[in-house]
Each structure stands twice: as structure tokens, then as C-alpha cells.
GROMACS .gro file of N, CA and C in nm:
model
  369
    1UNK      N    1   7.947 -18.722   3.262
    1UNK     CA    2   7.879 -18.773   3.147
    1UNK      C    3   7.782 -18.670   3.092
    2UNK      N    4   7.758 -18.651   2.963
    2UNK     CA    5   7.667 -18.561   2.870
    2UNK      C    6   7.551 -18.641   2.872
    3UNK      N    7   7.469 -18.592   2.971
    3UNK     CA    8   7.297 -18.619   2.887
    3UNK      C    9   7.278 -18.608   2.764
    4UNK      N   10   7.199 -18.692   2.702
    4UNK     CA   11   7.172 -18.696   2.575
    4UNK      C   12   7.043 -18.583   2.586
    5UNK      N   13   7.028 -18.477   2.495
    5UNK     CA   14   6.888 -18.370   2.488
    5UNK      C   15   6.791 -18.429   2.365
    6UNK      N   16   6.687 -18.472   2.472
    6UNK     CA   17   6.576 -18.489   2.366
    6UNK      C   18   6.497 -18.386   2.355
    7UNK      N   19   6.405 -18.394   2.197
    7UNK     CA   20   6.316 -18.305   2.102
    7UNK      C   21   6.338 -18.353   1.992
    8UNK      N   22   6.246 -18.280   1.912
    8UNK     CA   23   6.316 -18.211   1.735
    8UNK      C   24   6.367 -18.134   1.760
    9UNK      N   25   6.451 -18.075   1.608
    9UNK     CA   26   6.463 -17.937   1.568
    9UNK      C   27   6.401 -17.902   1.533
   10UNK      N   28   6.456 -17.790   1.498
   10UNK     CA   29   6.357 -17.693   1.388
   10UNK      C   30   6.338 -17.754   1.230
   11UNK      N   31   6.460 -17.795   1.196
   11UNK     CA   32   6.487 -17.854   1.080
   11UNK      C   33   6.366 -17.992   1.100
   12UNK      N   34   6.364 -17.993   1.143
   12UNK     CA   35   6.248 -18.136   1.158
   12UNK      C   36   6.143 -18.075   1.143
   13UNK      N   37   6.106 -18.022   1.252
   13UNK     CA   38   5.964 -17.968   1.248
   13UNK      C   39   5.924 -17.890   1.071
   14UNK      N   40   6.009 -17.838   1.029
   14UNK     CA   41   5.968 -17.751   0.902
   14UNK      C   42   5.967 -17.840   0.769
   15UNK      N   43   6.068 -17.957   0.778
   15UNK     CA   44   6.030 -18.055   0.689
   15UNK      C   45   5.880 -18.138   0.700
   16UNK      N   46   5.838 -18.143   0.821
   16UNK     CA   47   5.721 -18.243   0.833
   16UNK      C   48   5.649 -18.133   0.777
   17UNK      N   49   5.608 -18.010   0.835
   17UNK     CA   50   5.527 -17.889   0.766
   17UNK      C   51   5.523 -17.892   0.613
   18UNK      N   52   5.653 -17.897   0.610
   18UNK     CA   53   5.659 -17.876   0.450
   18UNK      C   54   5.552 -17.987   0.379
   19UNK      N   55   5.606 -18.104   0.422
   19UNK     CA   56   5.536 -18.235   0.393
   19UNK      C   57   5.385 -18.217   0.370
   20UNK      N   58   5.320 -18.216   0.474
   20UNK     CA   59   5.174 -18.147   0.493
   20UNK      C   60   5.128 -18.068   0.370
   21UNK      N   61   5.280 -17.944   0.385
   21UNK     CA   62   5.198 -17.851   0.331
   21UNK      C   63   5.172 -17.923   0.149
   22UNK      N   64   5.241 -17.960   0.088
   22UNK     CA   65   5.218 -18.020  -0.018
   22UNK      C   66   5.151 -18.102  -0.029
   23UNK      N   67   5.100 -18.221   0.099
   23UNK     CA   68   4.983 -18.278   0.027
   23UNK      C   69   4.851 -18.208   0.059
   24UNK      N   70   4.871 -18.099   0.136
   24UNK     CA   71   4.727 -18.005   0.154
   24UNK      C   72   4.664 -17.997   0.019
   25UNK      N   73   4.849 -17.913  -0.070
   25UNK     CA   74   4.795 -17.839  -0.203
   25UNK      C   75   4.754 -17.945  -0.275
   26UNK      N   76   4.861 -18.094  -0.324
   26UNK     CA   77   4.770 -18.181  -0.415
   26UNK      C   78   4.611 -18.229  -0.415
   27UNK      N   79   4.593 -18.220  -0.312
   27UNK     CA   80   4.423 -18.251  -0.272
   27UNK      C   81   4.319 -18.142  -0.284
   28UNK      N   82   4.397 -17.991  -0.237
   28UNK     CA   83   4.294 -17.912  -0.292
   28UNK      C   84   4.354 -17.862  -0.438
   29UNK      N   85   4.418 -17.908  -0.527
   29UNK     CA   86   4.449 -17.886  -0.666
   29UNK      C   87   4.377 -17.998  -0.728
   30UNK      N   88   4.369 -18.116  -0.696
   30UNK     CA   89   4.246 -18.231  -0.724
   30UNK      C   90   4.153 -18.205  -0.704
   31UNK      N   91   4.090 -18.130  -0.628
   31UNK     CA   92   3.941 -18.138  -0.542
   31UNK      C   93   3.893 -17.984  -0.591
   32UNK      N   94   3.946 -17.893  -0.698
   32UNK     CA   95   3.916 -17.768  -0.720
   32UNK      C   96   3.804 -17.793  -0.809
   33UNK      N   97   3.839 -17.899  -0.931
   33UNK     CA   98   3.787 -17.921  -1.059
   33UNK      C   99   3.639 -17.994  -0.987
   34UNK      N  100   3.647 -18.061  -0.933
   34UNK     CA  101   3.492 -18.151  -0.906
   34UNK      C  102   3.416 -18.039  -0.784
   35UNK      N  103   3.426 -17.947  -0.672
   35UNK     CA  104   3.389 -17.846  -0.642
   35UNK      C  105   3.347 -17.742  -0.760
   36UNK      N  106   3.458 -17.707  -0.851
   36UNK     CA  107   3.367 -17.609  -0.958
   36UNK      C  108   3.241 -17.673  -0.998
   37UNK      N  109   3.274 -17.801  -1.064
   37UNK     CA  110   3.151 -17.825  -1.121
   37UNK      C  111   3.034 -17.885  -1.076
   38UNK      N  112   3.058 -17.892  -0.933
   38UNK     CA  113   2.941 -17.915  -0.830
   38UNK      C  114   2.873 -17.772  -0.785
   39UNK      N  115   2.935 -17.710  -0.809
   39UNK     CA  116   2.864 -17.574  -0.851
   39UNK      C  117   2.797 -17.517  -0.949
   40UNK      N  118   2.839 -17.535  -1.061
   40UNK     CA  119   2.757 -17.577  -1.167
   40UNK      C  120   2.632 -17.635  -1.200
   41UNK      N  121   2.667 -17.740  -1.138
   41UNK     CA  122   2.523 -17.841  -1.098
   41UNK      C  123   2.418 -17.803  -1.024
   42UNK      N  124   2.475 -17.739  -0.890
   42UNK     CA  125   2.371 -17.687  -0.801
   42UNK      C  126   2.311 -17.591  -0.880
   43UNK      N  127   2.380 -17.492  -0.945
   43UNK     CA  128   2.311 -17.365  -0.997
   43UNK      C  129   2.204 -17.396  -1.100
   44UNK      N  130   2.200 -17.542  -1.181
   44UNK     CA  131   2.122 -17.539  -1.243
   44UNK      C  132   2.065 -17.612  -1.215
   45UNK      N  133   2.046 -17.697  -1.105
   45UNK     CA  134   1.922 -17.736  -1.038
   45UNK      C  135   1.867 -17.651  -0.968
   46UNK      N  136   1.905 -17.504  -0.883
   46UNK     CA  137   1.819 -17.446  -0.816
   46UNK      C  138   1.776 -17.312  -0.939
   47UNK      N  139   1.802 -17.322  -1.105
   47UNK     CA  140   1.750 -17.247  -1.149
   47UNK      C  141   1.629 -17.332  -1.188
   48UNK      N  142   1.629 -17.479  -1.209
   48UNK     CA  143   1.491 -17.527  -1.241
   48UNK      C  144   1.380 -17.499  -1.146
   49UNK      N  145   1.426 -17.534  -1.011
   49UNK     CA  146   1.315 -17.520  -0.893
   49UNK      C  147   1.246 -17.386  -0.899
   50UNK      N  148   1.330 -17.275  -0.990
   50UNK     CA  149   1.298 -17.140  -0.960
   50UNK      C  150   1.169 -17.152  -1.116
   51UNK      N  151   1.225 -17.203  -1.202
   51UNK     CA  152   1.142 -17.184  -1.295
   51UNK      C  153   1.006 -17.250  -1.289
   52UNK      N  154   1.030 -17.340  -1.224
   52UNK     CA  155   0.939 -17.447  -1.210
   52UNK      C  156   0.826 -17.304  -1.108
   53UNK      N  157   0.878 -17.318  -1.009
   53UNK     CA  158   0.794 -17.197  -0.884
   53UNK      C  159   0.694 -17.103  -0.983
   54UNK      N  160   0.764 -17.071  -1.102
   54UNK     CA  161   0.712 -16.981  -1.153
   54UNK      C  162   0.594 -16.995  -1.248
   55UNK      N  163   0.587 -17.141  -1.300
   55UNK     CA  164   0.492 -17.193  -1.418
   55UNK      C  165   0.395 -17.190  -1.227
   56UNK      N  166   0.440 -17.200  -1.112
   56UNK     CA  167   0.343 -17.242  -1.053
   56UNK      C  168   0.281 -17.123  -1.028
   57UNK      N  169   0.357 -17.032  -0.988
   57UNK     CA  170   0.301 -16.896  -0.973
   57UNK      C  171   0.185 -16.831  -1.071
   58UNK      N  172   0.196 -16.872  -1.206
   58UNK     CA  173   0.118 -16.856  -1.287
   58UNK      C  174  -0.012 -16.882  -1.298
   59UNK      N  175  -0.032 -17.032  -1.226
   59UNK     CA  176  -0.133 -17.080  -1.201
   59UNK      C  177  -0.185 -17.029  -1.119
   60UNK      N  178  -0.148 -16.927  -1.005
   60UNK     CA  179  -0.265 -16.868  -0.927
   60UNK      C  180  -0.277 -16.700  -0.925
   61UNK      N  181  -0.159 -16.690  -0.995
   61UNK     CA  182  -0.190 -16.516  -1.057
   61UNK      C  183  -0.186 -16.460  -1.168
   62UNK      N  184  -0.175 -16.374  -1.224
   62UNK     CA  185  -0.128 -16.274  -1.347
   62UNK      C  186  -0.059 -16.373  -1.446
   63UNK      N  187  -0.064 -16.448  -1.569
   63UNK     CA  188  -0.014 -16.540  -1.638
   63UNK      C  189   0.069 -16.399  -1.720
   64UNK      N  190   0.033 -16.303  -1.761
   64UNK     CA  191   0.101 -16.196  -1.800
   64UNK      C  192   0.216 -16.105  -1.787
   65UNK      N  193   0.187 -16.101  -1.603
   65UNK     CA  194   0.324 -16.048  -1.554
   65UNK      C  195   0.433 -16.162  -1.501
   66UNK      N  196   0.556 -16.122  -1.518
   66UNK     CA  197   0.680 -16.159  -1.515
   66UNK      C  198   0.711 -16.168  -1.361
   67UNK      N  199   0.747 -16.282  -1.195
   67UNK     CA  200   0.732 -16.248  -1.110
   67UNK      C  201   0.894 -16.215  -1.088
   68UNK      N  202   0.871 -16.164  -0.991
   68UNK     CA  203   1.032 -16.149  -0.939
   68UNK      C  204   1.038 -16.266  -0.820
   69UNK      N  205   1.177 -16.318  -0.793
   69UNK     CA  206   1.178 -16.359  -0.685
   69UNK      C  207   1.164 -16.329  -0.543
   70UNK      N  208   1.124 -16.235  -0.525
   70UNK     CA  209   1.007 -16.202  -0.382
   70UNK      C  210   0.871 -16.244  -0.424
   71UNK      N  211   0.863 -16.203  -0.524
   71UNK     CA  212   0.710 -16.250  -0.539
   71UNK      C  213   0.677 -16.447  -0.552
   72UNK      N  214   0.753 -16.504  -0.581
   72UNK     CA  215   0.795 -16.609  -0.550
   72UNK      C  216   0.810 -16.694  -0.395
   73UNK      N  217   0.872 -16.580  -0.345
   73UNK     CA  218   0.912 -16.627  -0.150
   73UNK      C  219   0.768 -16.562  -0.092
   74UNK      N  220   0.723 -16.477  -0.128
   74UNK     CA  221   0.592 -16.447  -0.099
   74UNK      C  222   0.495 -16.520  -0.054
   75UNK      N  223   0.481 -16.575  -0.188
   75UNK     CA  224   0.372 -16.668  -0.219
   75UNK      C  225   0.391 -16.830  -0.202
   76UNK      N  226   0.535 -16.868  -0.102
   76UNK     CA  227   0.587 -16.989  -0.083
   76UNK      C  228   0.632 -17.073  -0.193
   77UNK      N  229   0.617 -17.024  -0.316
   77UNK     CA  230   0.698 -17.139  -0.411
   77UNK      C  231   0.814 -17.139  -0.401
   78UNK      N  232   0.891 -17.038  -0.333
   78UNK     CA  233   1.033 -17.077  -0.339
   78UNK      C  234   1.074 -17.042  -0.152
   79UNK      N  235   1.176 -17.122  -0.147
   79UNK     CA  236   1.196 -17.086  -0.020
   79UNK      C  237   1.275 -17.014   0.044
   80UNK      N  238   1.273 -16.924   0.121
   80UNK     CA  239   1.328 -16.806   0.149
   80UNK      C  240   1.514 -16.778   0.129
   81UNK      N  241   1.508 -16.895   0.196
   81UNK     CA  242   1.675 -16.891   0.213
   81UNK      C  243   1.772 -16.995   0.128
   82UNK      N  244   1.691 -17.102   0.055
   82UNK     CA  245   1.715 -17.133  -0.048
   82UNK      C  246   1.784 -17.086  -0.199
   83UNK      N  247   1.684 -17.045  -0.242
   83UNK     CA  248   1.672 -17.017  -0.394
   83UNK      C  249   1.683 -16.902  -0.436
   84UNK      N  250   1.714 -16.822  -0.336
   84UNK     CA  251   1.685 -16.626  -0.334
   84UNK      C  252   1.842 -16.621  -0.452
   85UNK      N  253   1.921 -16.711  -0.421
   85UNK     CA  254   2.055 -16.650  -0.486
   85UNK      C  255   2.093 -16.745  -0.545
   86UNK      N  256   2.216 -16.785  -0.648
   86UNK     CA  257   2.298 -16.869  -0.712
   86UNK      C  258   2.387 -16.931  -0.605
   87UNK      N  259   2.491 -16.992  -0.654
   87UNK     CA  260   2.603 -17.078  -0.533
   87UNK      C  261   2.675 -16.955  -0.568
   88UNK      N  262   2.688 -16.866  -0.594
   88UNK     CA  263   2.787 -16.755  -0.607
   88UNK      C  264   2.740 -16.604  -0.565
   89UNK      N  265   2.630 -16.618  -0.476
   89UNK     CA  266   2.605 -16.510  -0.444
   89UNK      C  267   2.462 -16.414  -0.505
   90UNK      N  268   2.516 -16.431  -0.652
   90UNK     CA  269   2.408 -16.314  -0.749
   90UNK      C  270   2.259 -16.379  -0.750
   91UNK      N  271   2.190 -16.284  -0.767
   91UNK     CA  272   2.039 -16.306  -0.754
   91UNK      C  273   2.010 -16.377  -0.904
   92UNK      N  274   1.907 -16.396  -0.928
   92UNK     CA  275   1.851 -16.479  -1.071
   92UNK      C  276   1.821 -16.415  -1.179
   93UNK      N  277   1.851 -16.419  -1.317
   93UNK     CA  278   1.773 -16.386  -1.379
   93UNK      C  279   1.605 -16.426  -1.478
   94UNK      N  280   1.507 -16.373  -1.401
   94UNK     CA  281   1.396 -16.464  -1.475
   94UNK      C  282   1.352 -16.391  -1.588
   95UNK      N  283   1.334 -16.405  -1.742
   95UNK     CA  284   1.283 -16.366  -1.839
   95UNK      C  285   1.186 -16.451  -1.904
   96UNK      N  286   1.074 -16.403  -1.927
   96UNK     CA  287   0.929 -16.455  -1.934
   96UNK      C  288   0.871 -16.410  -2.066
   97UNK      N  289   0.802 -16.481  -2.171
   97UNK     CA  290   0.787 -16.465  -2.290
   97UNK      C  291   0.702 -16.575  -2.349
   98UNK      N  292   0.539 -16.477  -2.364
   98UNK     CA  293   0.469 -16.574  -2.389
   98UNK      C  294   0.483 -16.700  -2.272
   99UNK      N  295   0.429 -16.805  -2.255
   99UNK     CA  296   0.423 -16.864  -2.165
   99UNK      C  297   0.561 -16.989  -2.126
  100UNK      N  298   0.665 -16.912  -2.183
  100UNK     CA  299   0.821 -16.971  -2.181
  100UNK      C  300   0.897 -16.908  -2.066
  101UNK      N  301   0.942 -16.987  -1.999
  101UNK     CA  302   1.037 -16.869  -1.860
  101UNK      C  303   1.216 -16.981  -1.896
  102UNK      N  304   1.318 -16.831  -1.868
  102UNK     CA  305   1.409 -16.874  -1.880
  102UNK      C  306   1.433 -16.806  -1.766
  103UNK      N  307   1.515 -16.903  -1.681
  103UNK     CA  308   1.636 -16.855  -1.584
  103UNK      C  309   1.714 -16.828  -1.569
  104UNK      N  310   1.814 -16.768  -1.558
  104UNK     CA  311   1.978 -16.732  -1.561
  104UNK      C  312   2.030 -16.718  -1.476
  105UNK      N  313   2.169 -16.743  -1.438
  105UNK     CA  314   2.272 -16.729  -1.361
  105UNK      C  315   2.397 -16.623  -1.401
  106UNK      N  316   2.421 -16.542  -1.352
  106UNK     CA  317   2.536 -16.535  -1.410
  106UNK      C  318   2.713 -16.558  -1.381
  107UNK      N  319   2.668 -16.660  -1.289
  107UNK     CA  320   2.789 -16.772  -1.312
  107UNK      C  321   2.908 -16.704  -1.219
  108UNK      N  322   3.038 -16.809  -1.252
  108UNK     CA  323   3.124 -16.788  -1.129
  108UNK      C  324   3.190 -16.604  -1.127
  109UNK      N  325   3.170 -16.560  -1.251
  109UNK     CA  326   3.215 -16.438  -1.298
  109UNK      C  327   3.127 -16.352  -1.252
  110UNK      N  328   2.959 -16.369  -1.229
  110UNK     CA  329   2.899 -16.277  -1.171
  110UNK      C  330   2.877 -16.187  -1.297
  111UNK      N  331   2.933 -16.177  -1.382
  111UNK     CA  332   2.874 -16.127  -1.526
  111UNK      C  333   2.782 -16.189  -1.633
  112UNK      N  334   2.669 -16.118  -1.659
  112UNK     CA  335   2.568 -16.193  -1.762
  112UNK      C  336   2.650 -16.178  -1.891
  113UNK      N  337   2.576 -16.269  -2.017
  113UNK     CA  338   2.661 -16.275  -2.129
  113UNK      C  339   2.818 -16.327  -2.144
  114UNK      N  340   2.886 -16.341  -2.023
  114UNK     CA  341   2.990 -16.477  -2.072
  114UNK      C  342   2.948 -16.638  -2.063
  115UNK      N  343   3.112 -16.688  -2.108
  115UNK     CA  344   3.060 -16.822  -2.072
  115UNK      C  345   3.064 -16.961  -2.004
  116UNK      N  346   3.032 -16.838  -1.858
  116UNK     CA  347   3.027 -16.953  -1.714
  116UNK      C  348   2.883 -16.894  -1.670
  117UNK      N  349   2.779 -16.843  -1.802
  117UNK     CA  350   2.652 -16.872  -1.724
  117UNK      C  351   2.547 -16.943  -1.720
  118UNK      N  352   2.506 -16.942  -1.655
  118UNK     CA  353   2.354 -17.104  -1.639
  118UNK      C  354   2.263 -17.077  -1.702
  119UNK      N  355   2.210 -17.087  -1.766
  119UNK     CA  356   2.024 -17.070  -1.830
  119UNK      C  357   1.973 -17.197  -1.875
  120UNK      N  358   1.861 -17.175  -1.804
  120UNK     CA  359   1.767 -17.293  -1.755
  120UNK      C  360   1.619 -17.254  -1.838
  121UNK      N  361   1.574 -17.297  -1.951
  121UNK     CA  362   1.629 -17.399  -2.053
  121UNK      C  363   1.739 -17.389  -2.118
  122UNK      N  364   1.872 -17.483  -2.170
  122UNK     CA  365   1.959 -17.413  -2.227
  122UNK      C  366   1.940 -17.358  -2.350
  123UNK      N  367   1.998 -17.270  -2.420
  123UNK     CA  368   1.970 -17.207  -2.551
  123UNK      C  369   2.062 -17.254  -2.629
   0.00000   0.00000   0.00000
């Protein structure tokens, strides 16, 4: 008599894979769009906290000079490992004018002047 041989095949095993592998992609092809723009979001909430740091900074130094963000982590308005960068890496841009501060990002491109960047107030 022939034993019957149990397992899968291969053919099995690579269909279930396959299986997987497509609903991996539908979920991260759904889940790309609400991640971008939860990035988005973060960046321009941690450009307010930065601006904000800075009307505070004002209040106890130089209302004239423009701070950088060290001078910021310095002086504890911002927190070190926080706010130093964007969700994408690049550092901030702060521009100060008269007693107006704008923040900037420059976005998922990492280039200033296109248009995936953050500025906090918007223009």
C-alpha cells in the first residue's frame, strides 16, 4: 500500500504569499494618503510651538534679533529633541520682521519655494 505524503506544495505556499502579498499592498496604498497628511499636520503644529517659543524668547531677550533654533533649545523654549527638525528631517525656517515671525518647512521635497511647504502663519 502507498502512504499517502502529507504537506503543501510549493504551489500552495506561493499562492497564500501571493495572497498576503496583495493585501499588504492594498492597505499600505490606503494608508499612504492619511500618513502623508499626518505629516503635514505634525509639521505645522510643531512649526507653531516653534513660533510661539520665539514670541517667548523675545520676552526675555533681544526683541531685535532673529533667534535660531539653538538659541531656542538653549534657553528651554523648545525642546531638544522635539522641534530641532520637521517630520522630514530638515531644520526650520524662522524669518522675523518687525515683531511678525514666520516659520517654514520645507516640506516632503526638502526644497524651499515649492508646493509641499509649511509656513506658519500661512501666506
Amino acid at each position: 500500500m502507498k502512504r499517502r505524503k502529507r504537506g503543501v506544495t510549493l504551489v500552495e505556499v506561493l499562492v497564500v504569499v501571493a495572497i498576503i502579498a496583495l493585501v499588504a499592498a492594498g492597505v499600505a496604498f490606503g494608508a499612504l494618503p492619511k500618513w502623508l497628511e499626518a505629516q503635514d499636520k505634525t509639521a505645522t503644529a510643531s512649526a507653531r510651538v516653534v513660533r510661539r517659543a520665539v514670541k517667548s524668547w523675545w520676552m526675555v531677550n533681544d526683541v531685535s534679533r532673529c533667534p535660531t533654533i539653538d538659541d531656542l533649545v538653549q534657553s528651554g523654549d523648545v525642546d531638544r529633541d522635539g522641534a530641532r527638525t520637521d517630520p522630514w528631517g530638515s531644520g526650520w525656517r524662522i524669518e522675523c520682521a518687525d515683531s511678525e515671525v514666520t516659520v517654514s518647512s520645507a516640506g516632503r521635497d526638502k526644497q524651499f519655494g515649492t508646493g509641499d511647504d509649511i509656513r506658519v502663519p500661512p501666506t
